[in-house]
PDB file of C-alpha atoms in Angstrom:
ATOM      1  CA  LEU A  14     116.163 104.923  90.362  1.00 94.00           C
ATOM      2  CA  ALA A  15     114.429 103.078  93.448  1.00 95.00           C
ATOM      3  CA  PRO A  16     111.348 104.627  94.828  1.00 97.00           C
ATOM      4  CA  GLY A  17     112.468 107.099  97.396  1.00 95.00           C
ATOM      5  CA  SER A  18     116.135 107.740  95.357  1.00 92.00           C
ATOM      6  CA  ALA A  19     117.353 111.454  96.228  1.00 88.00           C
ATOM      7  CA  GLY A  20     116.405 114.309  93.973  1.00 89.00           C
ATOM      8  CA  ILE A  21     112.523 113.754  93.763  1.00 94.00           C
ATOM      9  CA  ASN A  22     110.503 115.264  96.560  1.00 95.00           C
ATOM     10  CA  THR A  23     107.203 117.389  97.415  1.00 96.00           C
ATOM     11  CA  LEU A  24     108.605 120.565  95.810  1.00 95.00           C
ATOM     12  CA  ASP A  25     108.446 118.157  92.646  1.00 96.00           C
ATOM     13  CA  VAL A  26     104.929 117.425  93.042  1.00 97.00           C
ATOM     14  CA  VAL A  27     103.928 120.919  93.906  1.00 96.00           C
ATOM     15  CA  ALA A  28     105.460 122.170  90.820  1.00 95.00           C
ATOM     16  CA  ALA A  29     103.417 120.223  88.944  1.00 97.00           C
ATOM     17  CA  GLN A  30     100.334 120.686  90.543  1.00 97.00           C
ATOM     18  CA  ARG A  31     100.439 124.385  90.459  1.00 95.00           C
ATOM     19  CA  HIS A  32     100.788 123.357  86.746  1.00 96.00           C
ATOM     20  CA  PHE A  33      97.561 121.347  86.324  1.00 97.00           C
ATOM     21  CA  LEU A  34      95.825 123.788  88.106  1.00 96.00           C
ATOM     22  CA  GLY A  35      97.114 126.694  85.630  1.00 96.00           C
ATOM     23  CA  ILE A  36      98.429 128.675  88.665  1.00 95.00           C
ATOM     24  CA  VAL A  37     102.325 129.040  87.028  1.00 94.00           C
ATOM     25  CA  LEU A  38     102.929 126.647  83.957  1.00 95.00           C
ATOM     26  CA  ILE A  39     106.210 125.001  83.277  1.00 94.00           C
ATOM     27  CA  PRO A  40     107.931 126.262  80.177  1.00 91.00           C
ATOM     28  CA  PRO A  41     108.087 123.765  77.189  1.00 92.00           C
ATOM     29  CA  GLY A  42     111.030 121.820  77.679  1.00 89.00           C
ATOM     30  CA  CYS A  43     112.962 119.371  79.972  1.00 89.00           C
ATOM     31  CA  ARG A  44     111.095 120.351  82.810  1.00 92.00           C
ATOM     32  CA  LEU A  45     107.435 120.002  81.081  1.00 94.00           C
ATOM     33  CA  THR A  46     108.415 116.366  79.950  1.00 94.00           C
ATOM     34  CA  ALA A  47     109.602 115.342  82.966  1.00 95.00           C
ATOM     35  CA  ALA A  48     106.251 116.200  84.852  1.00 97.00           C
ATOM     36  CA  ASP A  49     104.378 113.841  82.227  1.00 97.00           C
ATOM     37  CA  VAL A  50     105.392 110.868  84.460  1.00 97.00           C
ATOM     38  CA  ASN A  51     102.449 108.489  82.424  1.00 97.00           C
ATOM     39  CA  GLY A  52     103.285 109.551  79.088  1.00 95.00           C
ATOM     40  CA  ASP A  53      99.526 111.103  77.713  1.00 96.00           C
ATOM     41  CA  ALA A  54     101.059 114.219  76.993  1.00 95.00           C
ATOM     42  CA  THR A  55      99.074 116.545  79.510  1.00 95.00           C
ATOM     43  CA  ILE A  56      99.899 116.673  83.253  1.00 96.00           C
ATOM     44  CA  SER A  57      97.156 115.899  85.399  1.00 96.00           C
ATOM     45  CA  THR A  58      96.145 115.409  88.925  1.00 95.00           C
ATOM     46  CA  ILE A  59      97.732 110.983  87.945  1.00 96.00           C
ATOM     47  CA  ASP A  60     101.156 112.721  87.485  1.00 97.00           C
ATOM     48  CA  VAL A  61     101.284 114.347  90.686  1.00 97.00           C
ATOM     49  CA  ILE A  62     100.283 111.556  92.876  1.00 97.00           C
ATOM     50  CA  ALA A  63     102.443 109.557  91.032  1.00 97.00           C
ATOM     51  CA  ILE A  64     105.578 111.942  92.122  1.00 98.00           C
ATOM     52  CA  GLN A  65     104.158 111.977  95.521  1.00 98.00           C
ATOM     53  CA  ARG A  66     104.159 108.188  95.892  1.00 97.00           C
ATOM     54  CA  PHE A  67     107.379 107.825  94.372  1.00 97.00           C
ATOM     55  CA  PHE A  68     109.197 110.215  97.210  1.00 97.00           C
ATOM     56  CA  LEU A  69     107.078 108.163  99.982  1.00 97.00           C
ATOM     57  CA  SER A  70     109.212 104.920  98.477  1.00 97.00           C
ATOM     58  CA  LEU A  71     105.913 102.962  97.533  1.00 97.00           C
ATOM     59  CA  PRO A  72     106.608 100.841  94.555  1.00 95.00           C
ATOM     60  CA  THR A  73     103.498 100.830  92.857  1.00 96.00           C
ATOM     61  CA  GLY A  74     101.275 103.697  91.211  1.00 97.00           C
ATOM     62  CA  ILE A  75     104.723 105.633  90.046  1.00 98.00           C
ATOM     63  CA  ALA A  76     104.167 105.450  86.468  1.00 97.00           C
ATOM     64  CA  ASN A  77     107.690 106.275  84.750  1.00 97.00           C
ATOM     65  CA  VAL A  78     108.844 108.522  87.913  1.00 97.00           C
ATOM     66  CA  GLY A  79     112.284 107.712  88.288  1.00 96.00           C
ATOM     67  CA  LYS A  80     113.362 106.652  84.926  1.00 96.00           C
ATOM     68  CA  TYR A  81     115.518 108.713  82.527  1.00 94.00           C
ATOM     69  CA  GLN A  82     114.768 109.784  79.272  1.00 94.00           C
ATOM     70  CA  PHE A  83     117.880 110.265  76.810  1.00 92.00           C
ATOM     71  CA  ASN A  84     117.975 112.414  73.742  1.00 89.00           C
ATOM     72  CA  PRO A  85     118.705 110.851  71.220  1.00 91.00           C
ATOM     73  CA  VAL A  86     118.001 107.684  72.592  1.00 91.00           C
ATOM     74  CA  SER A  87     121.462 105.959  71.110  1.00 91.00           C
ATOM     75  CA  ARG A  88     123.861 106.780  68.532  1.00 89.00           C
ATOM     76  CA  ILE A  89     125.547 104.616  65.804  1.00 90.00           C
ATOM     77  CA  TYR A  90     129.164 104.645  64.638  1.00 90.00           C
ATOM     78  CA  PRO A  91     129.902 102.965  61.823  1.00 89.00           C
ATOM     79  CA  GLY A  92     133.589 102.377  60.954  1.00 90.00           C
ATOM     80  CA  VAL A  93     134.824 104.994  63.647  1.00 90.00           C
ATOM     81  CA  THR A  94     138.310 105.777  62.709  1.00 91.00           C
ATOM     82  CA  GLY A  95     138.720 109.331  64.920  1.00 91.00           C
ATOM     83  CA  ASP A  96     137.597 111.032  68.267  1.00 92.00           C
ATOM     84  CA  GLN A  97     133.727 112.001  67.053  1.00 89.00           C
ATOM     85  CA  THR A  98     132.716 115.278  68.888  1.00 90.00           C
ATOM     86  CA  ASN A  99     129.511 116.972  69.680  1.00 87.00           C
ATOM     87  CA  GLN A 100     128.178 113.722  71.257  1.00 88.00           C
ATOM     88  CA  ASN A 101     126.593 114.892  74.464  1.00 87.00           C
ATOM     89  CA  TYR A 102     122.820 113.417  75.121  1.00 86.00           C
ATOM     90  CA  ASP A 103     120.174 115.459  76.367  1.00 85.00           C
ATOM     91  CA  THR A 104     119.003 113.788  79.467  1.00 89.00           C
ATOM     92  CA  LEU A 105     115.967 114.297  82.013  1.00 92.00           C
ATOM     93  CA  ILE A 106     114.175 112.055  85.052  1.00 94.00           C
ATOM     94  CA  PHE A 107     110.776 111.548  85.136  1.00 97.00           C
ATOM     95  CA  GLY A 108     109.134 113.498  88.043  1.00 97.00           C
ATOM     96  CA  ASP A 109     112.283 115.708  88.479  1.00 94.00           C
ATOM     97  CA  VAL A 110     110.445 118.909  87.315  1.00 93.00           C
ATOM     98  CA  ALA A 111     111.253 121.694  90.551  1.00 87.00           C
ATOM     99  CA  PRO A 112     112.771 124.385  89.527  1.00 62.00           C
ATOM    100  CA  ALA A 113     116.192 122.767  90.941  1.00 54.00           C
ATOM    101  CA  PHE A 114     116.083 120.961  87.996  1.00 47.00           C
ATOM    102  CA  ALA A 115     117.302 123.837  86.289  1.00 42.00           C
ATOM    103  CA  ASP A 116     119.167 127.102  87.375  1.00 38.00           C
ATOM    104  CA  ARG A 117     116.669 129.770  88.014  1.00 38.00           C
ATOM    105  CA  ALA A 118     117.437 133.277  86.231  1.00 40.00           C
ATOM    106  CA  GLY A 119     120.015 135.355  87.974  1.00 42.00           C
ATOM    107  CA  GLY A 120     120.952 131.942  90.717  1.00 42.00           C
ATOM    108  CA  ALA A 121     119.593 131.908  94.432  1.00 41.00           C
ATOM    109  CA  PRO A 122     121.431 133.894  96.943  1.00 38.00           C
ATOM    110  CA  GLN A 123     120.261 131.553  99.484  1.00 44.00           C
ATOM    111  CA  ASN A 124     119.359 127.625  99.279  1.00 49.00           C
ATOM    112  CA  ILE A 125     118.570 125.107 101.758  1.00 51.00           C
ATOM    113  CA  ALA A 126     119.424 120.893 101.440  1.00 51.00           C
ATOM    114  CA  VAL A 127     116.006 119.730 101.393  1.00 53.00           C
ATOM    115  CA  ALA A 128     114.747 115.854 101.551  1.00 48.00           C
ATOM    116  CA  SER A 129     115.832 113.667  99.249  1.00 49.00           C
ATOM    117  CA  GLY A 130     118.620 115.846  98.034  1.00 53.00           C
ATOM    118  CA  THR A 131     117.022 118.654  95.893  1.00 54.00           C
ATOM    119  CA  ILE A 132     118.616 122.170  96.899  1.00 58.00           C
ATOM    120  CA  ALA A 133     115.834 124.851  96.712  1.00 69.00           C
ATOM    121  CA  PRO A 134     115.966 128.466  97.505  1.00 78.00           C
ATOM    122  CA  GLU A 135     115.160 129.301 101.568  1.00 85.00           C
ATOM    123  CA  VAL A 136     113.099 132.322 103.099  1.00 91.00           C
ATOM    124  CA  PRO A 137     113.209 132.894 106.325  1.00 94.00           C
ATOM    125  CA  ALA A 138     111.116 131.146 108.438  1.00 95.00           C
ATOM    126  CA  THR A 139     107.045 132.568 109.477  1.00 97.00           C
ATOM    127  CA  VAL A 140     105.844 129.603 111.245  1.00 98.00           C
ATOM    128  CA  ALA A 141     107.592 129.401 114.932  1.00 98.00           C
ATOM    129  CA  THR A 142     106.688 125.901 115.967  1.00 98.00           C
ATOM    130  CA  VAL A 143     105.618 122.299 114.417  1.00 98.00           C
ATOM    131  CA  ALA A 144     105.745 119.493 117.160  1.00 98.00           C
ATOM    132  CA  LEU A 145     105.321 115.654 117.165  1.00 98.00           C
ATOM    133  CA  PRO A 146     102.696 114.607 120.037  1.00 97.00           C
ATOM    134  CA  ASP A 147     104.144 113.723 123.389  1.00 96.00           C
ATOM    135  CA  ILE A 148     101.173 111.286 124.615  1.00 92.00           C
ATOM    136  CA  SER A 149     100.197 108.296 126.419  1.00 89.00           C
ATOM    137  CA  PHE A 150      97.695 105.539 125.707  1.00 83.00           C
ATOM    138  CA  ASP A 151      96.531 101.867 127.243  1.00 82.00           C
ATOM    139  CA  SER A 152      98.584  99.327 125.154  1.00 75.00           C
ATOM    140  CA  SER A 153      95.926  96.991 125.078  1.00 74.00           C
ATOM    141  CA  LYS A 154      94.027  99.888 122.814  1.00 77.00           C
ATOM    142  CA  THR A 155      94.021  99.688 119.201  1.00 80.00           C
ATOM    143  CA  GLY A 156      93.561 101.950 116.409  1.00 84.00           C
ATOM    144  CA  PHE A 157      94.854 105.541 118.565  1.00 88.00           C
ATOM    145  CA  ILE A 158      94.936 109.277 116.634  1.00 94.00           C
ATOM    146  CA  ALA A 159      97.602 111.682 117.435  1.00 96.00           C
ATOM    147  CA  ALA A 160      98.305 114.971 116.217  1.00 98.00           C
ATOM    148  CA  VAL A 161     101.109 116.526 114.944  1.00 98.00           C
ATOM    149  CA  THR A 162     100.683 120.547 115.605  1.00 98.00           C
ATOM    150  CA  THR A 163     101.372 123.460 114.473  1.00 98.00           C
ATOM    151  CA  SER A 164     101.628 127.610 115.913  1.00 98.00           C
ATOM    152  CA  VAL A 165      99.552 129.894 113.999  1.00 98.00           C
ATOM    153  CA  ILE A 166      99.944 130.040 110.138  1.00 98.00           C
ATOM    154  CA  ASP A 167      99.186 133.447 108.398  1.00 98.00           C
ATOM    155  CA  PRO A 168      97.901 132.247 105.021  1.00 98.00           C
ATOM    156  CA  ARG A 169      99.469 135.910 103.713  1.00 97.00           C
ATOM    157  CA  ASN A 170     102.584 133.217 103.771  1.00 97.00           C
ATOM    158  CA  ASN A 171     100.944 130.920 100.672  1.00 97.00           C
ATOM    159  CA  LEU A 172     102.288 127.565 102.691  1.00 97.00           C
ATOM    160  CA  VAL A 173     100.927 125.097 100.191  1.00 97.00           C
ATOM    161  CA  GLY A 174     103.007 122.188 100.838  1.00 97.00           C
ATOM    162  CA  PHE A 175     104.757 120.056 103.370  1.00 98.00           C
ATOM    163  CA  GLN A 176     107.215 117.590 104.114  1.00 97.00           C
ATOM    164  CA  GLY A 177     109.323 115.574 106.641  1.00 97.00           C
ATOM    165  CA  ASP A 178     110.549 112.555 108.372  1.00 97.00           C
ATOM    166  CA  PHE A 179     110.858 111.522 111.884  1.00 98.00           C
ATOM    167  CA  SER A 180     112.107 108.105 113.458  1.00 98.00           C
ATOM    168  CA  PHE A 181     110.340 105.733 115.727  1.00 97.00           C
ATOM    169  CA  ASP A 182     110.860 102.368 117.422  1.00 95.00           C
ATOM    170  CA  SER A 183     109.216  99.811 116.035  1.00 93.00           C
ATOM    171  CA  ARG A 184     109.235  97.571 118.690  1.00 91.00           C
ATOM    172  CA  VAL A 185     106.829 100.181 120.495  1.00 91.00           C
ATOM    173  CA  ILE A 186     104.557 101.037 117.864  1.00 91.00           C
ATOM    174  CA  THR A 187     103.352 100.164 114.439  1.00 92.00           C
ATOM    175  CA  PHE A 188     101.246 102.252 112.270  1.00 95.00           C
ATOM    176  CA  GLU A 189      97.866 101.807 109.681  1.00 95.00           C
ATOM    177  CA  SER A 190      98.435 100.936 106.155  1.00 94.00           C
ATOM    178  CA  GLU A 191      97.519 104.543 105.767  1.00 96.00           C
ATOM    179  CA  PRO A 192      99.753 106.113 108.703  1.00 97.00           C
ATOM    180  CA  VAL A 193      98.563 109.856 107.980  1.00 98.00           C
ATOM    181  CA  ARG A 194      95.596 111.777 107.492  1.00 98.00           C
ATOM    182  CA  LYS A 195      94.551 115.174 107.140  1.00 98.00           C
ATOM    183  CA  ALA A 196      93.461 117.366 109.826  1.00 98.00           C
ATOM    184  CA  GLY A 197      93.010 120.547 111.525  1.00 98.00           C
ATOM    185  CA  VAL A 198      94.369 123.396 109.259  1.00 98.00           C
ATOM    186  CA  THR A 199      94.720 120.708 106.027  1.00 98.00           C
ATOM    187  CA  GLY A 200      91.320 119.216 106.760  1.00 97.00           C
ATOM    188  CA  GLY A 201      90.089 120.914 103.458  1.00 94.00           C
ATOM    189  CA  ASN A 202      90.811 120.211 100.139  1.00 96.00           C
ATOM    190  CA  TRP A 203      94.895 118.741 101.130  1.00 98.00           C
ATOM    191  CA  ASN A 204      96.657 115.307  99.952  1.00 98.00           C
ATOM    192  CA  VAL A 205      98.335 114.311 103.260  1.00 98.00           C
ATOM    193  CA  SER A 206      99.971 111.044 102.602  1.00 97.00           C
ATOM    194  CA  GLY A 207     102.434 108.925 104.672  1.00 97.00           C
ATOM    195  CA  ASN A 208     104.528 106.162 104.354  1.00 97.00           C
ATOM    196  CA  VAL A 209     106.860 104.114 106.990  1.00 96.00           C
ATOM    197  CA  LEU A 210     110.179 103.719 104.758  1.00 96.00           C
ATOM    198  CA  PRO A 211     111.753 100.313 103.881  1.00 93.00           C
ATOM    199  CA  GLY A 212     114.172  98.609 106.584  1.00 90.00           C
ATOM    200  CA  SER A 213     115.363  96.270 108.307  1.00 87.00           C
ATOM    201  CA  GLY A 214     116.239  97.833 111.978  1.00 89.00           C
ATOM    202  CA  PRO A 215     113.870  98.405 114.918  1.00 95.00           C
ATOM    203  CA  ILE A 216     114.426 102.241 114.500  1.00 97.00           C
ATOM    204  CA  ARG A 217     112.223 103.080 111.309  1.00 97.00           C
ATOM    205  CA  THR A 218     111.819 106.243 109.479  1.00 97.00           C
ATOM    206  CA  LEU A 219     107.646 107.587 108.639  1.00 97.00           C
ATOM    207  CA  ARG A 220     107.930 109.951 105.573  1.00 97.00           C
ATOM    208  CA  VAL A 221     104.928 112.535 105.198  1.00 98.00           C
ATOM    209  CA  SER A 222     104.430 114.714 102.148  1.00 97.00           C
ATOM    210  CA  ALA A 223     101.253 116.869 102.015  1.00 98.00           C
ATOM    211  CA  TYR A 224      99.842 119.131  99.030  1.00 98.00           C
ATOM    212  CA  SER A 225      97.201 121.511  98.800  1.00 97.00           C
ATOM    213  CA  GLU A 226      94.716 120.213  95.799  1.00 97.00           C
ATOM    214  CA  ASP A 227      93.432 123.823  95.167  1.00 96.00           C
ATOM    215  CA  PHE A 228      96.064 125.851  96.222  1.00 95.00           C
ATOM    216  CA  SER A 229      94.448 127.423  99.348  1.00 96.00           C
ATOM    217  CA  PRO A 230      97.461 127.956 101.296  1.00 97.00           C
ATOM    218  CA  LEU A 231      97.514 126.843 105.248  1.00 98.00           C
ATOM    219  CA  SER A 232      95.706 128.768 107.642  1.00 98.00           C
ATOM    220  CA  GLY A 233      95.414 128.752 111.412  1.00 98.00           C
ATOM    221  CA  GLY A 234      97.199 126.815 114.117  1.00 98.00           C
ATOM    222  CA  GLY A 235      96.518 123.151 116.258  1.00 98.00           C
ATOM    223  CA  THR A 236      96.713 120.185 114.200  1.00 98.00           C
ATOM    224  CA  LEU A 237      98.500 120.574 111.102  1.00 98.00           C
ATOM    225  CA  PHE A 238      97.766 116.866 110.313  1.00 98.00           C
ATOM    226  CA  GLU A 239      97.207 113.135 112.562  1.00 98.00           C
ATOM    227  CA  LEU A 240      99.120 110.149 112.963  1.00 98.00           C
ATOM    228  CA  ARG A 241      97.250 106.920 112.919  1.00 97.00           C
ATOM    229  CA  LEU A 242      98.791 104.334 115.246  1.00 94.00           C
ATOM    230  CA  ALA A 243      98.095 100.641 115.058  1.00 90.00           C
ATOM    231  CA  ARG A 244      99.084  99.805 118.466  1.00 81.00           C
ATOM    232  CA  GLY A 245     101.461  99.989 121.246  1.00 76.00           C
ATOM    233  CA  SER A 246     103.937  97.825 123.137  1.00 75.00           C
ATOM    234  CA  LYS A 247     102.056  95.298 125.549  1.00 72.00           C
ATOM    235  CA  GLY A 248     105.403  95.777 127.977  1.00 71.00           C
ATOM    236  CA  GLY A 249     104.792  99.391 128.810  1.00 73.00           C
ATOM    237  CA  ARG A 250     107.456 101.032 126.284  1.00 87.00           C
ATOM    238  CA  SER A 251     108.139 104.421 125.267  1.00 91.00           C
ATOM    239  CA  THR A 252     109.455 105.392 122.347  1.00 94.00           C
ATOM    240  CA  GLN A 253     110.659 108.936 121.191  1.00 97.00           C
ATOM    241  CA  LEU A 254     109.057 110.735 117.974  1.00 98.00           C
ATOM    242  CA  ILE A 255     112.087 112.533 116.665  1.00 98.00           C
ATOM    243  CA  TRP A 256     112.274 114.677 113.430  1.00 98.00           C
ATOM    244  CA  ALA A 257     115.147 113.900 110.960  1.00 97.00           C
ATOM    245  CA  PRO A 258     118.170 116.526 110.595  1.00 95.00           C
ATOM    246  CA  ALA A 259     118.840 118.009 107.656  1.00 90.00           C
ATOM    247  CA  PRO A 260     118.728 116.926 104.673  1.00 88.00           C
ATOM    248  CA  ASP A 261     115.154 115.169 105.826  1.00 93.00           C
ATOM    249  CA  GLN A 262     114.080 117.996 108.141  1.00 95.00           C
ATOM    250  CA  PHE A 263     110.768 118.752 107.951  1.00 97.00           C
ATOM    251  CA  PHE A 264     109.824 122.534 106.319  1.00 96.00           C
ATOM    252  CA  PHE A 265     107.185 123.998 104.281  1.00 97.00           C
ATOM    253  CA  ILE A 266     106.642 124.923 100.591  1.00 96.00           C
ATOM    254  CA  ASP A 267     105.115 128.237  99.313  1.00 96.00           C
ATOM    255  CA  ALA A 268     103.579 128.930  96.158  1.00 95.00           C
ATOM    256  CA  ASP A 269     106.855 130.175  94.736  1.00 93.00           C
ATOM    257  CA  LEU A 270     108.526 126.848  95.495  1.00 92.00           C
ATOM    258  CA  ASN A 271     110.439 128.259  98.225  1.00 93.00           C
ATOM    259  CA  ALA A 272     111.470 126.332 101.447  1.00 93.00           C
ATOM    260  CA  GLN A 273     111.058 127.294 104.887  1.00 95.00           C
ATOM    261  CA  LYS A 274     111.810 125.516 108.151  1.00 96.00           C
ATOM    262  CA  PRO A 275     109.412 126.071 111.346  1.00 98.00           C
ATOM    263  CA  ARG A 276     111.803 127.941 114.034  1.00 98.00           C
ATOM    264  CA  ASN A 277     111.610 124.834 116.126  1.00 98.00           C
ATOM    265  CA  ALA A 278     110.888 121.398 114.763  1.00 98.00           C
ATOM    266  CA  VAL A 279     109.726 119.636 118.377  1.00 98.00           C
ATOM    267  CA  SER A 280     110.208 116.321 118.864  1.00 97.00           C
ATOM    268  CA  GLY A 281     107.683 113.938 120.031  1.00 98.00           C
ATOM    269  CA  ASN A 282     107.114 110.965 122.519  1.00 96.00           C
ATOM    270  CA  VAL A 283     104.653 107.797 122.729  1.00 93.00           C
ATOM    271  CA  LEU A 284     104.640 105.785 125.946  1.00 89.00           C
ATOM    272  CA  ALA A 285     102.270 102.400 125.451  1.00 83.00           C
ATOM    273  CA  ARG A 286     101.370 102.418 128.930  1.00 80.00           C
ATOM    274  CA  ALA A 287     100.878  98.115 130.107  1.00 74.00           C
ATOM    275  CA  ALA A 288      97.222  97.122 130.698  1.00 64.00           C
ATOM    276  CA  GLY A 289      95.747  98.865 133.923  1.00 58.00           C
ATOM    277  CA  LYS A 290      99.066 100.818 134.932  1.00 53.00           C
ATOM    278  CA  LYS A 291      98.291 104.796 134.953  1.00 52.00           C
TER     279      LYS A 291
END
């Protein structure tokens, strides 16, 4: 599968991370094999980061994520003279490790279609608002920082990950090679990563994926993470920052791999003012 393909996302990242930390072990079988994406017979941060990089559509550092493994690898049929029975193959995709890979016991009464096609159980929203920035800056400046904010998050809700896509006009703003960084409530032991997805048009998509490295949940409000803008248009133009609709919308992930959307996902706007204008 090409990096960024449907079915592998931050849910899989969090599932591998909590196994590495010994919080919830992945049982032996296909899911455990799928989590060992570099084939060293153990689940580590290397596997976690490789899965995240695949979700972000990065072409390197992804080990075997997205590759299929079949059992048996092949079959030989010498002198076939009739129908062959019981010829099924067991199949897994490296990196696809979250519970949506296999049915939960008893099934899930309510589901949410989340980014890249994975289906995850949804729980009621506990976060009121997540908002993209609404800012303006002098287009002659470079290296501008803008905060994505959140309303107050109760640590008892055990939110240990999140992801989301938003669109922007690349004729107006561009991002640094590392377009996001942790800050505010993710300023501790968090991995917050992003990538501008491949595309040819001026309207591009920035994808964000984040998880708690030590499974300490989000707590408090204010800045959730920061955007790192490289430069703006010199013509005094603006661009909306628009959260993607389902299935690529913003959502949080709790320690039980449930997904929950904020009650309000607020889009933003960036105005690159022409030099000397207010």
